[in-house]
XYZ file of C-alpha atoms in Angstrom:
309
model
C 57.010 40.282 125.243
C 54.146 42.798 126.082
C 54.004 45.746 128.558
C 51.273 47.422 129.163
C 50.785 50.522 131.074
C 48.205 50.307 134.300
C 46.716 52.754 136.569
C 47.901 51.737 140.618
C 47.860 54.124 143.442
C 46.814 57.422 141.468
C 49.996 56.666 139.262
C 50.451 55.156 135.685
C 53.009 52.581 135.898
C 54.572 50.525 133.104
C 53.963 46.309 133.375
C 54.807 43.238 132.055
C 52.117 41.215 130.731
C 52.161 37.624 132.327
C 49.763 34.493 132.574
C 48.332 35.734 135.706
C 48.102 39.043 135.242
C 50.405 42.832 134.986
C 53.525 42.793 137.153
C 54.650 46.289 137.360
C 58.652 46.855 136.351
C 59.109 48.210 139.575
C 58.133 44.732 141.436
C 60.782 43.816 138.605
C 63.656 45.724 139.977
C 62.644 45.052 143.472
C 63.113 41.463 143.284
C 66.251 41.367 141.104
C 67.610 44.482 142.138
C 67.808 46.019 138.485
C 67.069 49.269 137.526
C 64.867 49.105 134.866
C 62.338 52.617 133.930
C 58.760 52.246 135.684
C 57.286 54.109 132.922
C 56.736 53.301 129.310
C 57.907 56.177 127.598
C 60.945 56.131 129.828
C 61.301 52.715 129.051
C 61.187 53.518 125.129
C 63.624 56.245 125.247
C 66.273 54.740 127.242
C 66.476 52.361 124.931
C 65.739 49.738 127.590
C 62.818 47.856 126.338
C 65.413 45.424 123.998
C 67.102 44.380 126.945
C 64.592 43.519 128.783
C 63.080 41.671 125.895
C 66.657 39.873 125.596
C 65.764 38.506 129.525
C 62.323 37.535 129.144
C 63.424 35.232 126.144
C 66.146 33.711 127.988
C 64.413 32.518 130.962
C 62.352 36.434 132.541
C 59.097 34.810 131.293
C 59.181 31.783 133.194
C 61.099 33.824 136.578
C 58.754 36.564 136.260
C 55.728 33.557 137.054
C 57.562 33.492 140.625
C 57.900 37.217 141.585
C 55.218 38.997 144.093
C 53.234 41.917 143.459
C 51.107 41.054 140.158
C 47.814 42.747 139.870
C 45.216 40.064 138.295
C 44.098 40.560 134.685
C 40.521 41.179 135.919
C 41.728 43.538 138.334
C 44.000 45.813 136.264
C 42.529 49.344 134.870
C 44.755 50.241 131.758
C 45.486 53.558 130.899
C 46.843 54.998 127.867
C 50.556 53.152 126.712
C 51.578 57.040 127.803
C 50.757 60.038 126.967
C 53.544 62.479 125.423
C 54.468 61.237 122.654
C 56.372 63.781 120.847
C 54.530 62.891 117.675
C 51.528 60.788 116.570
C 51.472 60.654 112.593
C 48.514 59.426 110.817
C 47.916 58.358 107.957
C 45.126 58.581 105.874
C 43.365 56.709 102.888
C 46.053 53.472 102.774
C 43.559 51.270 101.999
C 41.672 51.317 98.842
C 38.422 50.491 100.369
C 38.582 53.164 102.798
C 39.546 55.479 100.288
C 36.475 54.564 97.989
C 33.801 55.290 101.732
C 35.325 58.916 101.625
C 34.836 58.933 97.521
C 38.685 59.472 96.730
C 41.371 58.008 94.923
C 43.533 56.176 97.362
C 47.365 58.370 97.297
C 49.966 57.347 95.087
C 53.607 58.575 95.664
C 53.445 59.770 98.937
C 50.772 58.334 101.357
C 48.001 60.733 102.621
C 49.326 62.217 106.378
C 48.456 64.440 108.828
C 49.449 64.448 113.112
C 46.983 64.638 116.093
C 47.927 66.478 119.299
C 48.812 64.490 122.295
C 46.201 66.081 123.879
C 43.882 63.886 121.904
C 44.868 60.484 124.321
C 42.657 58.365 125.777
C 43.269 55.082 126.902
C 41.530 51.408 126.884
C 37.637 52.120 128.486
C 38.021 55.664 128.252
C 35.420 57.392 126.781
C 35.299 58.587 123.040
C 33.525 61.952 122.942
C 31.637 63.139 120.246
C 32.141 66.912 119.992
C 29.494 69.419 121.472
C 29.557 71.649 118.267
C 26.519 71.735 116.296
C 28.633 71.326 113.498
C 29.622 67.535 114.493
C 26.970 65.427 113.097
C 29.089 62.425 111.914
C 32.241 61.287 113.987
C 33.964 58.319 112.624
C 36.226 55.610 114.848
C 39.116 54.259 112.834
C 40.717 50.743 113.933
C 44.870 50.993 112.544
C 48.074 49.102 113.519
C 50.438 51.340 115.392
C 54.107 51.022 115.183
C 56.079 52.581 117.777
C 59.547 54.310 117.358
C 62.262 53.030 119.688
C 65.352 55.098 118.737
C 66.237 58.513 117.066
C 66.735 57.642 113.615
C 67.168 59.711 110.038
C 67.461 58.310 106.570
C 66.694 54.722 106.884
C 66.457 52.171 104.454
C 62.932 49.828 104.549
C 65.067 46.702 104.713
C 66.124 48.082 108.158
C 62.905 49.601 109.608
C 62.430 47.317 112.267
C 66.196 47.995 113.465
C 64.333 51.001 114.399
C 60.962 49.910 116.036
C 60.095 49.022 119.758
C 56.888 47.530 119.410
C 53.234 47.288 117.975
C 49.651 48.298 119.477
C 46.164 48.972 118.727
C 44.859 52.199 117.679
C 41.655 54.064 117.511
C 41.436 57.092 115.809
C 38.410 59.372 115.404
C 37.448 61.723 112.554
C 34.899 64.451 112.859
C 34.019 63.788 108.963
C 30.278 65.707 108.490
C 33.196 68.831 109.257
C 35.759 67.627 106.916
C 33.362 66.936 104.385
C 32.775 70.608 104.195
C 36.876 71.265 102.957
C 39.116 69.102 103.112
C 41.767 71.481 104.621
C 40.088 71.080 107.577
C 41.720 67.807 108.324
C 43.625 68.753 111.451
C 41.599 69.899 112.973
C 38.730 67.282 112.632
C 41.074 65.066 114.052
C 42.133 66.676 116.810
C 39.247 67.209 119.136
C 39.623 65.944 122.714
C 39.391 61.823 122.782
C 40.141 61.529 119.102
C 43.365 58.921 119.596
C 43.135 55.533 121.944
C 45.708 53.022 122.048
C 47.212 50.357 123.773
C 46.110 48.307 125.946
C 48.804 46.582 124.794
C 52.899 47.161 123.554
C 53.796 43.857 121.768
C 57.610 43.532 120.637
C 58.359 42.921 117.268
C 59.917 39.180 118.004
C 56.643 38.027 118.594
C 55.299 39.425 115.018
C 56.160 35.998 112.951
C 55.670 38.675 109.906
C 53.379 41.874 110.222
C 52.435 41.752 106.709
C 50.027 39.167 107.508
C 48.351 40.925 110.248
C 44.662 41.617 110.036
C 42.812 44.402 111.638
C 39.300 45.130 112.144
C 37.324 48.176 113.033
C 34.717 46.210 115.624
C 31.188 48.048 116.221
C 28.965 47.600 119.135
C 30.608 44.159 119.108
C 30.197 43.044 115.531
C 32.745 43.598 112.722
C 32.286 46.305 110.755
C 35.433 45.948 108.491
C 38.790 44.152 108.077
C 41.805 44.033 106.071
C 45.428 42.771 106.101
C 48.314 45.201 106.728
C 49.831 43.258 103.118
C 46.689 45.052 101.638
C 48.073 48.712 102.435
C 49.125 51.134 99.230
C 52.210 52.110 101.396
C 53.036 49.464 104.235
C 54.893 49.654 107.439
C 58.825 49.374 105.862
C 58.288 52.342 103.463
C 56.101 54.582 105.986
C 58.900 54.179 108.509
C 61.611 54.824 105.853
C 59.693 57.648 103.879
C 59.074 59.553 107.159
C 62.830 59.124 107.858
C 64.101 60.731 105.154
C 61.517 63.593 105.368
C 61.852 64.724 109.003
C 63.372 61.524 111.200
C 62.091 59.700 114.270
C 62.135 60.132 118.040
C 61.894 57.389 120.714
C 58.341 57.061 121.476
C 56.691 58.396 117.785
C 53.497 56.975 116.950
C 52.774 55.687 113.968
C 49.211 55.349 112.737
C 49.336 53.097 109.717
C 45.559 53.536 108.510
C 42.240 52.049 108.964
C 40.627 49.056 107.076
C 37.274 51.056 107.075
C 35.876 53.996 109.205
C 32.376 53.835 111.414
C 30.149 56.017 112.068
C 29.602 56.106 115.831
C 26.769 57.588 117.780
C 26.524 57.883 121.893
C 25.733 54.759 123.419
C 28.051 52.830 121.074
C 31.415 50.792 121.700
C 34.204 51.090 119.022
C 37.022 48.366 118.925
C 40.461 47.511 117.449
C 40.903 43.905 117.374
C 44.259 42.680 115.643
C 44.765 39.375 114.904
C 47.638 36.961 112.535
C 48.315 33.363 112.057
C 48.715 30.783 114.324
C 46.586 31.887 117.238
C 48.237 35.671 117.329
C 45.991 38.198 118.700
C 46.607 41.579 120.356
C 44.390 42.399 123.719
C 41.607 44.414 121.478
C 41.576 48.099 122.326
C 37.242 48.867 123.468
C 36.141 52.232 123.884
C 32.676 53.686 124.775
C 31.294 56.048 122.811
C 29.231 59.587 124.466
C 27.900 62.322 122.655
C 28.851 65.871 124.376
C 25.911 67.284 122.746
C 23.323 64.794 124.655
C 25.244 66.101 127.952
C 24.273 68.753 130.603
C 27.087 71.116 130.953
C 27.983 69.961 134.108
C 28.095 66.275 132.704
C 30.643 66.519 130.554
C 34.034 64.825 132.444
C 36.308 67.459 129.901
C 35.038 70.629 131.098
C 36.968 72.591 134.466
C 39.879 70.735 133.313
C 38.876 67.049 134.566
């Protein structure tokens, strides 16, 4: 199953991905008279999104064809999957080859980590800005799985992770690296300008992930692949991130976890950057596009983040 989250009538309303289009969960309810959560996040944290899962695989896909109110895939605007999460946590260097573009040893033991605030959202065609500091001469865009936290969870074991999961998306996630470059304990706050963290469009539950080792991601530039790996290539992969980061501070519906890029990209104004995720037999996740601006090309008055906007 895959929701999505879409923007209709100045709100932000979860939907159901179907052949024709996004039915909101809303039409849902007012067709079978459920009571399912119109938002995402609500969705996540009332623990709702396995039951609906449950109906869609006994027969919802095929009823779901038959209900009004679907907005057409070439007429739906996405936004972000939401956007209070209370956590996004990164992290950093889990592939080797990404580790060697940064010239560092990739982390053994524990993986490298840091968060982002949620402040940093953006969602699918949303613009990536490149900071207005003089300072920012090289921002990177970083393709990664994301794994999303379904329940409030300590001390799990990896055989269980995905007991604990809701879903997976796509991910991009900036890095203002001529900055970091400079010491490397400026890592938060390189990544946590505005714009710095895209995902969705997509939330795809695990039962349609034959096995997520064998997923491959690409960081996608201006259209053309710039890098790509498979998740079974990771130093620390999905089962021990989600365990490790149990037993160091546990998980809340509706965490974000950023599992690492294939290979970062340097990105200028004027430029798209992509997360395309794809895995055998056909599987593909909608890809994730952004546009790229530079705030230091833009009048004052240009720039859509200043008086609040």
């Amino acid at each position: 199953m895959r929701f999505v989250t879409i923007r209709l009538e100045e709100q932000e309303v979860a939907a159901v991905v179907t052949s024709k289009g996004a039915l909101p969960v809303f039409r849902i309810n007012q067709w079978k008279g459920t009571a399912w959560k119109t938002e995402l996040y609500d969705l996540i944290c009332a623990e709702q999104v396995p039951g609906l899962t449950a109906w869609y695989n006994a027969g919802g896909k095929e009823e779901l064809e038959r209900i009004p109110g679907v907005v057409p895939a070439d007429e739906a605007v996405y936004a972000p999957l939401y956007r209070n999460p209370p956590r996004i946590f990164g992290i950093g260097l889990n592939y080797v080859d990404h580790a060697g573009d940064l010239g560092e040893n990739a982390p053994v033991g524990f993986p490298g980590s840091f968060y982002k605030p949620a402040s940093c959202i953006v969602g699918p065609g949303d613009d990536v800005c490149i900071p207005a500091l003089p300072e920012a001469q090289k921002t990177t865009g970083e393709a990664e799985l994301g794994i999303i936290l379904g329940k409030k969870c300590k001390f799990i074991d990896e055989e269980h992770w995905m007991d604990y999961i809701v879903g997976y998306t796509t991910i991009l996630d900036m890095t203002e690296e001529s900055i970091l470059r400079q010491n490397p304990r400026f890592l938060t706050l390189v990544k946590g300008f505005d714009t710095f963290f895209s995902f969705g469009p997509q939330l795809v539950t695990p039962d349609e992930v034959d096995d997520v080792l064998q997923l491959e991601v690409q960081t996608v530039h201006n259209g053309e692949v710039h890098a790509k790996n498979i998740v079974n290539n990771m130093s620390h992969k999905p089962a021990r991130l989600v365990s490790l980061v149990s037993h160091l501070q546990g998980w809340l519906p509706g965490d974000i976890l950023s599992t690492g890029t294939p290979r970062a990209v340097h990105i200028e104004d004027g430029d798209t950057i992509e997360c395309r995720i794809h895995g055998p037999n056909g599987f593909f996740m909608e890809p994730l596009v952004n546009p790229v601006v530079d705030l230091k090309l833009c009048k004052p008055a240009d720039d859509p983040h200043q008086n609040g906007q």
